[in-house]
mmCIF file of C-alpha atoms in Angstrom:
data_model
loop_
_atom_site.group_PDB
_atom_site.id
_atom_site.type_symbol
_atom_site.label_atom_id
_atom_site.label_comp_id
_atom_site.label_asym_id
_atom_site.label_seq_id
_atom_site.Cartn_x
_atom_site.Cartn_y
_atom_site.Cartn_z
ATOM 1 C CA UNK A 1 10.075 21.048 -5.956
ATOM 2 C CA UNK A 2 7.545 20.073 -3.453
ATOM 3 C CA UNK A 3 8.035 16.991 -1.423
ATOM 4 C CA UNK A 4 4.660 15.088 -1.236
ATOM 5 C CA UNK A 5 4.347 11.748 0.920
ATOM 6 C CA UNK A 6 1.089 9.312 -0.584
ATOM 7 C CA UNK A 7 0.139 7.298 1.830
ATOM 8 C CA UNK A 8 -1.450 3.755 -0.215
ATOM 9 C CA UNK A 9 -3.513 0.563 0.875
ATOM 10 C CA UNK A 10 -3.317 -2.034 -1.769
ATOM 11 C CA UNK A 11 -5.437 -5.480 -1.388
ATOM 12 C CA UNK A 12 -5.569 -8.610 -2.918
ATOM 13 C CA UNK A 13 -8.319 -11.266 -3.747
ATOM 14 C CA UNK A 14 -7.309 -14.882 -5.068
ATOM 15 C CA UNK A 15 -7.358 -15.275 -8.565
ATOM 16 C CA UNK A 16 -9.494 -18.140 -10.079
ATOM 17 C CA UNK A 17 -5.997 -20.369 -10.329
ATOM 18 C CA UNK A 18 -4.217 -19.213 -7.129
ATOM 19 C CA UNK A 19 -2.989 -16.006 -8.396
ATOM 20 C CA UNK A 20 -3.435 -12.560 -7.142
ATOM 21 C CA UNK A 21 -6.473 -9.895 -8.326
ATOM 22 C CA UNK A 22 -5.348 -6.002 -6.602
ATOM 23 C CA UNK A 23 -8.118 -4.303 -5.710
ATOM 24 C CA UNK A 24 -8.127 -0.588 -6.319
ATOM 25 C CA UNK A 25 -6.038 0.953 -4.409
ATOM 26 C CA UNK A 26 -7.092 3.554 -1.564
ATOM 27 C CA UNK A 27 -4.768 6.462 -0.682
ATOM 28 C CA UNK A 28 -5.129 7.831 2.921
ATOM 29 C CA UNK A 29 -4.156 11.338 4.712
ATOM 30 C CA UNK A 30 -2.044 10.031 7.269
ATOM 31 C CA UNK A 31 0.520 6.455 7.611
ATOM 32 C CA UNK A 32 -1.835 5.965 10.935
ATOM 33 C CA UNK A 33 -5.046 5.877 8.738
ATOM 34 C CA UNK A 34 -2.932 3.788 5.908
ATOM 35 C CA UNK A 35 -2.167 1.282 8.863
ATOM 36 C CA UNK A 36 -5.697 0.731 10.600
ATOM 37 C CA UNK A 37 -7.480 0.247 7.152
ATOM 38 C CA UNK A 38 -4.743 -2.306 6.080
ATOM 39 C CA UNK A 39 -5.521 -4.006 9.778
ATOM 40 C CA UNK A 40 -9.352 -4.168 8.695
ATOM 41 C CA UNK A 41 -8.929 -5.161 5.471
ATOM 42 C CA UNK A 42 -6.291 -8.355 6.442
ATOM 43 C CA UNK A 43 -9.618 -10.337 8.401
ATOM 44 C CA UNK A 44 -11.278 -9.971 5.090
ATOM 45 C CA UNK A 45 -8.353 -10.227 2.066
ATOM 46 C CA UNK A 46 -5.773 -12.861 1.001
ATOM 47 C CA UNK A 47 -3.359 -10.088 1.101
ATOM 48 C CA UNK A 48 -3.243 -6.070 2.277
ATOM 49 C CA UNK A 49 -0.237 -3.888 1.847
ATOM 50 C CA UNK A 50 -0.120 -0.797 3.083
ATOM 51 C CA UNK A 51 3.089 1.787 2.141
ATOM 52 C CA UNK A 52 3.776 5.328 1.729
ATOM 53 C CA UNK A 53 5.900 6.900 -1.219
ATOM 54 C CA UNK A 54 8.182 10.327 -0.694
ATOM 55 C CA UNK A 55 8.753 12.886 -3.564
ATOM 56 C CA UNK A 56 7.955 15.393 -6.170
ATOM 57 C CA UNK A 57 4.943 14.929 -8.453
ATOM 58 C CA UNK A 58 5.690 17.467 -10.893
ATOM 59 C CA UNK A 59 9.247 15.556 -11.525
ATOM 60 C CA UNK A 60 8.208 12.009 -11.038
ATOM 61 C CA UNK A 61 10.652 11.610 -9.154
ATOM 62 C CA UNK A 62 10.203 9.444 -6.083
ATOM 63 C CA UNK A 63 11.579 7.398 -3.092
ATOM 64 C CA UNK A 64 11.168 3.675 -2.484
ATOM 65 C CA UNK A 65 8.388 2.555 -1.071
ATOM 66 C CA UNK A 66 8.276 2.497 2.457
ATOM 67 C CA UNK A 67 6.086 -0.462 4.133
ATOM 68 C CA UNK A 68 4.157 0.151 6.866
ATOM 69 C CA UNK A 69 2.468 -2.906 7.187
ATOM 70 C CA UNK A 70 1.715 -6.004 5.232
ATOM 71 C CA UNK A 71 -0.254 -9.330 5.449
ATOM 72 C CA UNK A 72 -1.136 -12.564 4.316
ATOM 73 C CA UNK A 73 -0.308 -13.353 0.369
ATOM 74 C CA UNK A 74 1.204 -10.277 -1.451
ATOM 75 C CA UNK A 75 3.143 -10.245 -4.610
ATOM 76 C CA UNK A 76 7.135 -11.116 -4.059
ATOM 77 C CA UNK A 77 7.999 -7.405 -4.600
ATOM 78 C CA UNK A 78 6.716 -6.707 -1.319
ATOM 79 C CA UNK A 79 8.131 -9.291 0.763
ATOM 80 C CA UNK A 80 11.390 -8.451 -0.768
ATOM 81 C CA UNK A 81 11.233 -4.647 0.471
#
């Protein structure tokens, strides 16, 4: 049972009636690296979230989410968290 922490930038364009389009997301090495490419990508997206996610692949079995930053317009899941 090996403990693995994903470390995930998600960002969003506006849909063609005010909705949200997720880009694909982009997993990073390190919550650092997660952080400063969510950063970049909020001067350039309607909406960047950038999290990490604790536990054991093998399982399934895994943490909340953990946000380590977020910007502009993200879905209400994240602003809840």
């Amino acid at each position: 049972m090996a403990q693995t922490t994903y470390y995930v930038v998600q960002s969003f364009e506006s849909g063609s009636k005010g909705g949200l389009v997720a880009d694909i997301p982009v997993t990073l090495p390190s919550a650092d690296g997660a952080r400063r490419r969510a950063e970049r990508l909020a001067l350039s997206k309607a909406g960047v979230v950038a999290f990490s996610r604790t536990g054991d692949p093998s399982t399934g079995d895994f943490e909340d989410a953990q946000i380590l930053f977020a910007h502009g317009n993200v879905p209400g899941e994240v602003d809840a968290a």
